[in-house]
Amino acid sequence: IAADVPALLRQWESSSERFELVIADPPSFAPSATARDKALRAYEQLHRACLRLLAPGGLLLAASCSSHVDRAAFEEALARAAQACGVVVQVVERWGAPPDHPCLLAFPEGDYLKATLVRVAS
């Protein structure tokens, strides 16, 4: 699908169709540390739009490749989105970089790949 994502999500929300799975894997929203807060707001907005499209019991795979947003902050934005939508989500699985993409302890920004699969409690 080649479309303006926010507009498409609004269009789908206005229809009665709901999905069992939505995947949100945008490009990096935080190219620099100064963009972190703006990125977190963008993730929250994206996740709100995606959660509104899910059927009860549906799954959202939320992913990020933003090196300036750690997993805790990313999942806090996801939790705020769920709260704003009035839904309870359960973490099903979390993923990070694969074994062939090691991260240095002295360089936490290298641990930038993150994905969280949540289920909307029915």
Tab-separated table of C-alpha atoms in Angstrom, residues 5-96:
chain	number	residue	atom	x	y	z
A	5	VAL	CA	-0.289	6.470	6.710
A	6	PRO	CA	-2.075	8.828	9.138
A	7	ALA	CA	-4.782	9.545	6.551
A	8	LEU	CA	-5.164	5.859	5.727
A	9	LEU	CA	-5.429	4.916	9.409
A	10	ARG	CA	-8.147	7.566	9.901
A	11	GLN	CA	-9.993	6.245	6.849
A	12	TRP	CA	-9.849	2.664	8.138
A	13	GLU	CA	-10.942	3.765	11.611
A	14	SER	CA	-14.058	5.403	10.162
A	15	SER	CA	-15.021	2.117	8.497
A	16	SER	CA	-16.465	-0.743	10.515
A	17	GLU	CA	-13.682	-3.125	9.505
A	18	ARG	CA	-11.404	-4.303	12.309
A	19	PHE	CA	-8.249	-6.345	12.023
A	20	GLU	CA	-6.802	-9.313	13.878
A	21	LEU	CA	-3.236	-8.064	13.358
A	22	VAL	CA	-1.724	-4.643	12.738
A	23	ILE	CA	2.016	-4.156	12.213
A	24	ALA	CA	3.486	-0.727	12.970
A	25	ASP	CA	7.122	-0.596	11.862
A	26	PRO	CA	7.848	3.003	10.838
A	27	PRO	CA	11.232	4.445	9.912
A	28	SER	CA	13.194	5.995	12.759
A	29	PHE	CA	11.224	8.808	14.386
A	30	ALA	CA	14.275	10.002	16.368
A	31	PRO	CA	17.286	10.673	14.137
A	32	SER	CA	18.884	12.620	17.011
A	33	ALA	CA	18.627	12.828	20.791
A	34	THR	CA	16.864	16.183	20.485
A	35	ALA	CA	14.053	14.492	18.530
A	36	ARG	CA	13.366	11.925	21.286
A	37	ASP	CA	10.329	13.609	22.869
A	38	LYS	CA	8.756	14.329	19.493
A	39	ALA	CA	9.390	10.715	18.482
A	40	LEU	CA	7.699	9.383	21.615
A	41	ARG	CA	4.632	11.515	20.889
A	42	ALA	CA	4.611	10.203	17.307
A	43	TYR	CA	4.859	6.580	18.490
A	44	GLU	CA	2.008	7.142	20.930
A	45	GLN	CA	-0.155	8.708	18.206
A	46	LEU	CA	0.640	5.879	15.761
A	47	HIS	CA	-0.096	3.209	18.360
A	48	ARG	CA	-3.398	4.854	19.312
A	49	ALA	CA	-4.459	4.787	15.667
A	50	CYS	CA	-3.402	1.150	15.294
A	51	LEU	CA	-5.078	0.003	18.513
A	52	ARG	CA	-8.371	1.552	17.392
A	53	LEU	CA	-8.261	-0.722	14.320
A	54	LEU	CA	-7.971	-3.970	16.271
A	55	ALA	CA	-10.761	-6.387	16.998
A	56	PRO	CA	-11.011	-7.670	20.578
A	57	GLY	CA	-8.202	-10.169	21.025
A	58	GLY	CA	-6.329	-8.576	18.114
A	59	LEU	CA	-2.560	-8.242	17.994
A	60	LEU	CA	-0.394	-5.166	17.496
A	61	LEU	CA	3.240	-5.647	16.556
A	62	ALA	CA	4.897	-2.343	17.445
A	63	ALA	CA	8.475	-1.936	16.245
A	64	SER	CA	11.102	0.783	16.417
A	65	CYS	CA	14.559	1.314	14.997
A	66	SER	CA	15.097	4.645	16.783
A	67	SER	CA	18.422	4.515	18.605
A	68	HIS	CA	17.509	7.478	20.802
A	69	VAL	CA	14.366	5.790	22.163
A	70	ASP	CA	15.034	2.915	24.549
A	71	ARG	CA	12.668	-0.008	25.035
A	72	ALA	CA	11.273	1.292	28.334
A	73	ALA	CA	10.276	4.655	26.840
A	74	PHE	CA	8.917	2.960	23.703
A	75	GLU	CA	6.712	0.633	25.739
A	76	GLU	CA	5.601	3.504	27.992
A	77	ALA	CA	4.345	5.283	24.852
A	78	LEU	CA	2.537	2.083	23.868
A	79	ALA	CA	0.978	1.847	27.349
A	80	ARG	CA	-0.180	5.486	27.171
A	81	ALA	CA	-1.749	4.769	23.777
A	82	ALA	CA	-3.629	1.782	25.184
A	83	GLN	CA	-4.839	3.839	28.133
A	84	ALA	CA	-5.995	6.635	25.810
A	85	CYS	CA	-7.942	4.063	23.768
A	86	GLY	CA	-9.473	2.558	26.889
A	87	VAL	CA	-8.079	-0.907	26.208
A	88	VAL	CA	-5.974	-3.305	28.212
A	89	VAL	CA	-3.045	-4.833	26.362
A	90	GLN	CA	-1.020	-7.884	27.304
A	91	VAL	CA	2.586	-8.296	26.212
A	92	VAL	CA	2.828	-11.513	24.203
A	93	GLU	CA	6.471	-11.282	23.121
A	94	ARG	CA	9.419	-8.894	22.915
A	95	TRP	CA	12.238	-8.971	20.392
A	96	GLY	CA	15.471	-7.101	19.869
